[in-house]
């Protein structure tokens, strides 16, 4: 020890150990790429599956033994009996929605009977109130009346709750578990602010508060200091930790097709801020890419096909929203936006899902560049007006006219399907590790 009290250089601790690395699964388009299925596959070897952002606007489908489960707030990995599910501080929680979702899935599968014992909730997560959902609906109506178009939100209160979070008037899980009288007062202040803003809004304050009170004892055993919990998970014994991204890169509040986006960071940065985790702990980052493109709701969609191709993709792909039941808009795969998502997320590999939906097409187009005023642009435009008018440059690849749903290895895919996969990886510069050829767990080809 020196006179100053500092340790001598030779006895100083070295660089602190990073701890466990976390595997991240993120949507690379406008959502519904098949993240639930990829997470389910990886969760079979995981100890912990985390959600870091979004709320029950997400709708993740998992098919196990022909039973279809849909997850909205619960991390889908919870279907695996050895998994602990963690809902981080970046997630916004509608408690009635969470319990309804859990009850619905519990009835379907016995592995979910003990879900309450395997779910951990961060005390810093913000609460979505019923009035946030009502406000979401009112704001959509006003947009329609005032601007002539709405955003096409899921009406789950996502925009309003993240707004109250940013305005510092939101309430968190830790507030609900502390003094209920104080919680109720703050709840009423917030509710009255919204009533003042939207006089037609009816809020049953006493009714909602009474319902919220019933959840207090139920969630108490699940709630932890999320930062401490995550730190222990990262630095304890070796653990396989998975993060299930919700929504997707093009819906990200900063990088998406603003304003037609959601209200959280669905890209890799949201993993650190939404879990309280240092960036060094991010390990593999898997981008999930549908073999064509879909979008629910409003907003520019350069490769959209408002024709027979779009209808075929919609019907063969059963492209209907899991959360809202809306038909998804469909179009060709757009690699300009996948490359853009890669620039932000640094994907280490891709999962290319729903290749089987393309099985019947004689030829398949892939967007590879955008032109504006006849000039190829080197970036993905921020401005919606520009994006609405870009001219997509396509490459046309031959189809394979063969049913791929039984393929279980890359070699079993028809040559033209293999070429399609290789085209994607070469163009984006990221290897395609998995290829989806059906809904079930088994219908996933792993290449390496
Ligand atoms: P997520 O939000 O990204 O989890 O995706 P969704 O669950 O909203 O939508 C994906 C849909 O495609 C679900 O119905 C899945 O069961 C289905 N799916 C996923 N991968 C494949 C695949 O490779 N082939 C087919 N045919 N369906 C798939
Ligand atoms: P998963 O996780 C597809 C879209 C909505 C709307 C916009 C804003 O299943 O891929 P919000 O309710 O978030 O304020 O809506 O974002 N959206 C999604 N679209 N999949 C999702 O999640 C989505 N989450 C939000 O349709 O256009
Ligand atoms: Mg979905």
Short mmCIF file of N, CA and C in Angstrom, two decimals, residues 218-345:
data_model
loop_
_atom_site.label_atom_id
_atom_site.label_comp_id
_atom_site.label_asym_id
_atom_site.label_seq_id
_atom_site.Cartn_x
_atom_site.Cartn_y
_atom_site.Cartn_z
N UNK A 218 -50.25 -10.21 -5.18
CA UNK A 218 -49.91 -11.21 -6.20
C UNK A 218 -48.53 -10.97 -6.82
N UNK A 219 -48.22 -9.69 -7.06
CA UNK A 219 -46.94 -9.45 -7.75
C UNK A 219 -45.75 -9.29 -6.79
N UNK A 220 -46.06 -9.03 -5.53
CA UNK A 220 -44.97 -8.78 -4.56
C UNK A 220 -43.85 -9.82 -4.64
N UNK A 221 -44.17 -11.12 -4.65
CA UNK A 221 -43.07 -12.10 -4.68
C UNK A 221 -42.26 -12.07 -5.99
N UNK A 222 -42.83 -11.45 -7.03
CA UNK A 222 -42.12 -11.45 -8.33
C UNK A 222 -41.21 -10.24 -8.48
N UNK A 223 -41.44 -9.21 -7.69
CA UNK A 223 -40.75 -7.93 -7.94
C UNK A 223 -39.38 -7.89 -7.26
N UNK A 224 -38.39 -7.42 -8.02
CA UNK A 224 -37.02 -7.28 -7.50
C UNK A 224 -36.46 -5.93 -7.92
N UNK A 225 -35.39 -5.53 -7.25
CA UNK A 225 -34.59 -4.42 -7.78
C UNK A 225 -33.95 -4.98 -9.06
N UNK A 226 -34.42 -4.48 -10.20
CA UNK A 226 -34.02 -5.08 -11.48
C UNK A 226 -32.54 -4.97 -11.76
N UNK A 227 -31.92 -3.88 -11.36
CA UNK A 227 -30.50 -3.68 -11.65
C UNK A 227 -29.66 -4.71 -10.86
N UNK A 228 -30.00 -4.86 -9.59
CA UNK A 228 -29.27 -5.80 -8.75
C UNK A 228 -29.50 -7.22 -9.25
N UNK A 229 -30.75 -7.51 -9.62
CA UNK A 229 -31.09 -8.86 -10.10
C UNK A 229 -30.28 -9.19 -11.36
N UNK A 230 -30.21 -8.23 -12.27
CA UNK A 230 -29.50 -8.43 -13.53
C UNK A 230 -27.99 -8.58 -13.27
N UNK A 231 -27.47 -7.76 -12.35
CA UNK A 231 -26.04 -7.82 -12.04
C UNK A 231 -25.68 -9.21 -11.50
N UNK A 232 -26.51 -9.69 -10.59
CA UNK A 232 -26.26 -11.02 -10.01
C UNK A 232 -26.32 -12.10 -11.09
N UNK A 233 -27.28 -11.95 -12.01
CA UNK A 233 -27.42 -12.94 -13.09
C UNK A 233 -26.19 -12.91 -14.01
N UNK A 234 -25.66 -11.71 -14.23
CA UNK A 234 -24.51 -11.57 -15.13
C UNK A 234 -23.21 -12.02 -14.48
N UNK A 235 -23.12 -11.85 -13.18
CA UNK A 235 -21.85 -12.12 -12.51
C UNK A 235 -21.85 -13.35 -11.63
N UNK A 236 -22.98 -14.03 -11.54
CA UNK A 236 -23.03 -15.26 -10.77
C UNK A 236 -22.48 -16.40 -11.59
N UNK A 237 -22.85 -17.63 -11.26
CA UNK A 237 -22.38 -18.77 -12.05
C UNK A 237 -22.82 -18.63 -13.50
N UNK A 238 -22.09 -19.30 -14.36
CA UNK A 238 -22.36 -19.20 -15.80
C UNK A 238 -23.83 -19.43 -16.10
N UNK A 239 -24.42 -18.50 -16.81
CA UNK A 239 -25.85 -18.58 -17.12
C UNK A 239 -26.04 -18.26 -18.59
N UNK A 240 -27.00 -18.94 -19.19
CA UNK A 240 -27.33 -18.66 -20.57
C UNK A 240 -28.51 -17.68 -20.57
N UNK A 241 -28.21 -16.42 -20.88
CA UNK A 241 -29.24 -15.37 -20.79
C UNK A 241 -29.61 -14.89 -22.19
N UNK A 242 -30.90 -14.79 -22.40
CA UNK A 242 -31.43 -14.44 -23.72
C UNK A 242 -32.28 -13.18 -23.58
N UNK A 243 -32.20 -12.30 -24.57
CA UNK A 243 -33.08 -11.12 -24.57
C UNK A 243 -34.00 -11.21 -25.78
N UNK A 244 -35.28 -11.08 -25.51
CA UNK A 244 -36.30 -11.16 -26.56
C UNK A 244 -36.74 -9.75 -26.94
N UNK A 245 -36.21 -9.26 -28.05
CA UNK A 245 -36.62 -7.93 -28.50
C UNK A 245 -38.09 -7.95 -28.90
N UNK A 246 -38.77 -6.84 -28.68
CA UNK A 246 -40.14 -6.71 -29.14
C UNK A 246 -40.17 -5.63 -30.21
N UNK A 247 -41.22 -5.64 -31.05
CA UNK A 247 -41.37 -4.67 -32.13
C UNK A 247 -40.15 -4.83 -33.06
N UNK A 248 -39.58 -3.77 -33.58
CA UNK A 248 -38.49 -4.00 -34.54
C UNK A 248 -37.77 -2.70 -34.89
N UNK A 249 -36.65 -2.86 -35.61
CA UNK A 249 -35.78 -1.72 -35.93
C UNK A 249 -36.52 -0.57 -36.61
N UNK A 250 -37.39 -0.90 -37.57
CA UNK A 250 -38.07 0.16 -38.33
C UNK A 250 -39.24 0.76 -37.56
N UNK A 251 -39.49 0.22 -36.35
CA UNK A 251 -40.51 0.80 -35.46
C UNK A 251 -39.86 1.51 -34.29
N UNK A 252 -38.52 1.54 -34.26
CA UNK A 252 -37.78 2.16 -33.16
C UNK A 252 -38.07 3.67 -33.11
N UNK A 253 -38.23 4.18 -31.90
CA UNK A 253 -38.59 5.60 -31.74
C UNK A 253 -37.52 6.54 -32.33
N UNK A 254 -36.25 6.12 -32.33
CA UNK A 254 -35.19 6.96 -32.91
C UNK A 254 -34.88 6.61 -34.36
N UNK A 255 -34.88 5.33 -34.67
CA UNK A 255 -34.38 4.91 -35.99
C UNK A 255 -35.46 4.44 -36.95
N UNK A 256 -36.68 4.30 -36.43
CA UNK A 256 -37.76 3.80 -37.27
C UNK A 256 -38.30 4.86 -38.21
N UNK A 257 -39.37 4.50 -38.90
CA UNK A 257 -39.96 5.39 -39.90
C UNK A 257 -40.87 6.39 -39.17
N UNK A 258 -40.23 7.27 -38.42
CA UNK A 258 -40.90 8.27 -37.58
C UNK A 258 -41.78 9.18 -38.44
N UNK A 259 -42.99 9.51 -38.04
CA UNK A 259 -43.63 9.23 -36.75
C UNK A 259 -44.38 7.90 -36.69
N UNK A 260 -44.30 7.10 -37.74
CA UNK A 260 -45.08 5.84 -37.76
C UNK A 260 -44.26 4.73 -37.09
N UNK A 261 -44.05 4.91 -35.82
CA UNK A 261 -43.18 4.02 -35.04
C UNK A 261 -43.84 3.74 -33.70
N UNK A 262 -43.21 2.90 -32.90
CA UNK A 262 -43.66 2.72 -31.53
C UNK A 262 -42.90 3.71 -30.65
N UNK A 263 -42.96 3.56 -29.33
CA UNK A 263 -42.39 4.61 -28.48
C UNK A 263 -41.20 4.15 -27.66
N UNK A 264 -40.57 3.05 -28.05
CA UNK A 264 -39.39 2.58 -27.31
C UNK A 264 -38.25 2.31 -28.29
N UNK A 265 -37.07 2.06 -27.73
CA UNK A 265 -35.91 1.69 -28.56
C UNK A 265 -35.91 0.18 -28.73
N UNK A 266 -36.25 -0.24 -29.94
CA UNK A 266 -36.34 -1.69 -30.21
C UNK A 266 -35.03 -2.19 -30.81
N UNK A 267 -34.02 -1.33 -30.85
CA UNK A 267 -32.71 -1.73 -31.36
C UNK A 267 -31.80 -2.03 -30.17
N UNK A 268 -30.55 -2.35 -30.45
CA UNK A 268 -29.68 -2.94 -29.42
C UNK A 268 -29.48 -2.05 -28.19
N UNK A 269 -29.51 -0.72 -28.38
CA UNK A 269 -29.34 0.18 -27.24
C UNK A 269 -30.41 -0.02 -26.19
N UNK A 270 -31.60 -0.36 -26.64
CA UNK A 270 -32.72 -0.57 -25.71
C UNK A 270 -32.49 -1.76 -24.79
N UNK A 271 -31.59 -2.65 -25.19
CA UNK A 271 -31.29 -3.82 -24.36
C UNK A 271 -30.57 -3.35 -23.09
N UNK A 272 -29.59 -2.46 -23.26
CA UNK A 272 -28.83 -1.98 -22.09
C UNK A 272 -29.68 -1.08 -21.20
N UNK A 273 -30.38 -0.13 -21.82
CA UNK A 273 -31.17 0.80 -20.99
C UNK A 273 -32.39 0.11 -20.39
N UNK A 274 -32.89 -0.89 -21.06
CA UNK A 274 -34.12 -1.54 -20.59
C UNK A 274 -33.90 -2.65 -19.59
N UNK A 275 -32.62 -3.00 -19.38
CA UNK A 275 -32.33 -4.04 -18.39
C UNK A 275 -31.38 -3.54 -17.31
N UNK A 276 -30.72 -2.41 -17.59
CA UNK A 276 -29.70 -1.94 -16.65
C UNK A 276 -28.46 -2.80 -16.78
N UNK A 277 -28.00 -2.95 -18.02
CA UNK A 277 -26.89 -3.87 -18.30
C UNK A 277 -25.81 -3.16 -19.11
N UNK A 278 -24.53 -3.31 -18.72
CA UNK A 278 -23.47 -2.65 -19.50
C UNK A 278 -23.35 -3.24 -20.91
N UNK A 279 -22.90 -2.41 -21.86
CA UNK A 279 -22.82 -2.90 -23.25
C UNK A 279 -21.84 -4.06 -23.44
N UNK A 280 -20.82 -4.16 -22.55
CA UNK A 280 -19.86 -5.28 -22.72
C UNK A 280 -20.53 -6.64 -22.58
N UNK A 281 -21.67 -6.67 -21.94
CA UNK A 281 -22.33 -7.96 -21.73
C UNK A 281 -23.14 -8.42 -22.95
N UNK A 282 -23.27 -7.54 -23.94
CA UNK A 282 -23.98 -7.97 -25.15
C UNK A 282 -23.09 -8.93 -25.92
N UNK A 283 -23.59 -10.12 -26.16
CA UNK A 283 -22.82 -11.12 -26.90
C UNK A 283 -23.32 -11.21 -28.33
N UNK A 284 -23.93 -12.34 -28.68
CA UNK A 284 -24.47 -12.49 -30.04
C UNK A 284 -25.70 -11.59 -30.21
N UNK A 285 -25.81 -10.98 -31.37
CA UNK A 285 -27.01 -10.19 -31.68
C UNK A 285 -27.62 -10.77 -32.95
N UNK A 286 -28.73 -11.46 -32.78
CA UNK A 286 -29.37 -12.12 -33.92
C UNK A 286 -30.51 -11.26 -34.47
N UNK A 287 -30.45 -10.99 -35.75
CA UNK A 287 -31.51 -10.24 -36.42
C UNK A 287 -32.50 -11.22 -37.04
N UNK A 288 -33.77 -11.02 -36.78
CA UNK A 288 -34.78 -11.89 -37.39
C UNK A 288 -35.36 -11.16 -38.60
N UNK A 289 -35.29 -11.84 -39.74
CA UNK A 289 -35.70 -11.25 -41.02
C UNK A 289 -36.72 -12.18 -41.67
N UNK A 290 -37.87 -11.65 -41.99
CA UNK A 290 -38.84 -12.45 -42.74
C UNK A 290 -38.37 -12.49 -44.20
N UNK A 291 -38.60 -13.59 -44.90
CA UNK A 291 -38.08 -13.73 -46.26
C UNK A 291 -38.75 -12.77 -47.25
N UNK A 292 -39.78 -12.08 -46.79
CA UNK A 292 -40.40 -10.98 -47.55
C UNK A 292 -40.66 -9.89 -46.51
N UNK A 293 -41.43 -8.87 -46.83
CA UNK A 293 -41.62 -7.80 -45.84
C UNK A 293 -43.10 -7.64 -45.51
N UNK A 294 -43.39 -7.37 -44.23
CA UNK A 294 -44.77 -7.04 -43.85
C UNK A 294 -44.75 -5.83 -42.93
N UNK A 295 -45.89 -5.19 -42.87
CA UNK A 295 -46.04 -4.04 -41.96
C UNK A 295 -47.50 -3.96 -41.54
N UNK A 296 -47.73 -3.75 -40.23
CA UNK A 296 -49.11 -3.52 -39.77
C UNK A 296 -49.21 -2.04 -39.46
N UNK A 297 -50.33 -1.44 -39.81
CA UNK A 297 -50.50 -0.02 -39.49
C UNK A 297 -50.00 0.85 -40.64
N UNK A 298 -49.95 2.15 -40.34
CA UNK A 298 -49.72 3.15 -41.38
C UNK A 298 -48.21 3.40 -41.54
N UNK A 299 -47.84 4.04 -42.65
CA UNK A 299 -46.45 4.47 -42.83
C UNK A 299 -45.87 3.98 -44.14
N UNK A 300 -44.79 4.63 -44.56
CA UNK A 300 -44.16 4.30 -45.85
C UNK A 300 -43.69 2.85 -45.86
N UNK A 301 -43.78 2.24 -47.01
CA UNK A 301 -43.40 0.82 -47.17
C UNK A 301 -42.96 0.68 -48.63
N UNK A 302 -41.68 1.02 -48.92
CA UNK A 302 -41.25 1.12 -50.31
C UNK A 302 -41.46 -0.14 -51.15
N UNK A 303 -41.28 -1.33 -50.57
CA UNK A 303 -41.38 -2.54 -51.42
C UNK A 303 -42.77 -3.19 -51.32
N UNK A 304 -43.77 -2.43 -50.82
CA UNK A 304 -45.13 -2.98 -50.69
C UNK A 304 -45.68 -3.37 -52.06
N UNK A 305 -46.41 -4.45 -52.10
CA UNK A 305 -47.02 -4.91 -53.35
C UNK A 305 -48.54 -4.87 -53.20
N UNK A 306 -49.15 -3.82 -53.71
CA UNK A 306 -50.61 -3.72 -53.68
C UNK A 306 -51.17 -4.41 -54.89
N UNK A 307 -50.94 -5.70 -54.98
CA UNK A 307 -51.34 -6.45 -56.17
C UNK A 307 -51.45 -7.93 -55.81
N UNK A 308 -51.48 -8.79 -56.83
CA UNK A 308 -51.65 -10.23 -56.60
C UNK A 308 -50.53 -10.79 -55.72
N UNK A 309 -49.31 -10.26 -55.91
CA UNK A 309 -48.17 -10.76 -55.12
C UNK A 309 -48.39 -10.47 -53.64
N UNK A 310 -48.80 -9.23 -53.35
CA UNK A 310 -49.07 -8.85 -51.96
C UNK A 310 -50.17 -9.72 -51.37
N UNK A 311 -51.20 -9.98 -52.16
CA UNK A 311 -52.32 -10.80 -51.65
C UNK A 311 -51.88 -12.24 -51.42
N UNK A 312 -51.04 -12.73 -52.32
CA UNK A 312 -50.57 -14.11 -52.16
C UNK A 312 -49.71 -14.25 -50.90
N UNK A 313 -48.82 -13.28 -50.70
CA UNK A 313 -47.97 -13.33 -49.50
C UNK A 313 -48.84 -13.23 -48.24
N UNK A 314 -49.86 -12.38 -48.31
CA UNK A 314 -50.73 -12.19 -47.14
C UNK A 314 -51.49 -13.48 -46.83
N UNK A 315 -52.02 -14.11 -47.87
CA UNK A 315 -52.85 -15.29 -47.57
C UNK A 315 -51.99 -16.52 -47.28
N UNK A 316 -50.94 -16.76 -48.07
CA UNK A 316 -50.08 -17.91 -47.78
C UNK A 316 -49.37 -17.75 -46.43
N UNK A 317 -48.94 -16.52 -46.15
CA UNK A 317 -48.21 -16.26 -44.90
C UNK A 317 -49.13 -16.08 -43.71
N UNK A 318 -50.44 -16.14 -43.94
CA UNK A 318 -51.44 -15.89 -42.87
C UNK A 318 -51.05 -14.63 -42.11
N UNK A 319 -50.85 -13.58 -42.87
CA UNK A 319 -50.33 -12.34 -42.29
C UNK A 319 -51.44 -11.51 -41.67
N UNK A 320 -51.75 -11.87 -40.44
CA UNK A 320 -52.77 -11.16 -39.66
C UNK A 320 -52.13 -10.87 -38.29
N UNK A 321 -52.28 -9.64 -37.81
CA UNK A 321 -51.63 -9.25 -36.56
C UNK A 321 -52.07 -10.09 -35.37
N UNK A 322 -51.08 -10.51 -34.55
CA UNK A 322 -51.37 -11.34 -33.37
C UNK A 322 -52.03 -10.50 -32.27
N UNK A 323 -51.71 -9.22 -32.21
CA UNK A 323 -52.24 -8.37 -31.15
C UNK A 323 -53.55 -7.71 -31.55
N UNK A 324 -53.67 -7.30 -32.80
CA UNK A 324 -54.84 -6.51 -33.19
C UNK A 324 -55.75 -7.21 -34.19
N UNK A 325 -55.32 -8.31 -34.77
CA UNK A 325 -56.14 -9.01 -35.76
C UNK A 325 -56.21 -8.29 -37.10
N UNK A 326 -55.38 -7.23 -37.27
CA UNK A 326 -55.41 -6.52 -38.56
C UNK A 326 -54.61 -7.27 -39.61
N UNK A 327 -55.05 -7.15 -40.88
CA UNK A 327 -54.28 -7.75 -41.97
C UNK A 327 -52.96 -7.02 -42.09
N UNK A 328 -51.87 -7.76 -42.29
CA UNK A 328 -50.57 -7.09 -42.48
C UNK A 328 -50.39 -6.76 -43.96
N UNK A 329 -49.83 -5.60 -44.21
CA UNK A 329 -49.48 -5.22 -45.59
C UNK A 329 -48.25 -6.05 -45.99
N UNK A 330 -48.15 -6.43 -47.25
CA UNK A 330 -47.05 -7.32 -47.67
C UNK A 330 -46.31 -6.80 -48.90
N UNK A 331 -45.04 -7.16 -48.98
CA UNK A 331 -44.24 -6.79 -50.15
C UNK A 331 -42.97 -7.62 -50.22
N UNK A 332 -42.15 -7.29 -51.21
CA UNK A 332 -40.89 -8.03 -51.40
C UNK A 332 -39.91 -7.74 -50.26
N UNK A 333 -38.96 -8.63 -50.11
CA UNK A 333 -37.87 -8.43 -49.15
C UNK A 333 -37.10 -7.17 -49.57
N UNK A 334 -36.82 -6.31 -48.61
CA UNK A 334 -36.13 -5.06 -48.88
C UNK A 334 -34.81 -5.08 -48.12
N UNK A 335 -33.73 -5.31 -48.84
CA UNK A 335 -32.44 -5.44 -48.16
C UNK A 335 -31.83 -4.08 -47.80
N UNK A 336 -32.38 -3.00 -48.38
CA UNK A 336 -31.88 -1.67 -47.97
C UNK A 336 -32.19 -1.49 -46.49
N UNK A 337 -33.40 -1.87 -46.10
CA UNK A 337 -33.73 -1.65 -44.69
C UNK A 337 -33.11 -2.69 -43.77
N UNK A 338 -32.80 -3.86 -44.28
CA UNK A 338 -32.11 -4.85 -43.43
C UNK A 338 -30.67 -4.37 -43.16
N UNK A 339 -30.06 -3.80 -44.21
CA UNK A 339 -28.69 -3.27 -44.03
C UNK A 339 -28.70 -2.11 -43.03
N UNK A 340 -29.74 -1.30 -43.13
CA UNK A 340 -29.89 -0.17 -42.20
C UNK A 340 -30.03 -0.69 -40.76
N UNK A 341 -30.86 -1.73 -40.59
CA UNK A 341 -31.04 -2.31 -39.25
C UNK A 341 -29.71 -2.89 -38.75
N UNK A 342 -28.93 -3.46 -39.67
CA UNK A 342 -27.62 -4.02 -39.30
C UNK A 342 -26.64 -2.93 -38.87
N UNK A 343 -26.70 -1.77 -39.55
CA UNK A 343 -25.80 -0.66 -39.17
C UNK A 343 -26.03 -0.27 -37.71
N UNK A 344 -27.28 -0.33 -37.28
CA UNK A 344 -27.63 0.11 -35.92
C UNK A 344 -27.34 -1.00 -34.90
N UNK A 345 -27.66 -2.23 -35.28
CA UNK A 345 -27.63 -3.33 -34.31
C UNK A 345 -26.36 -4.16 -34.31
#
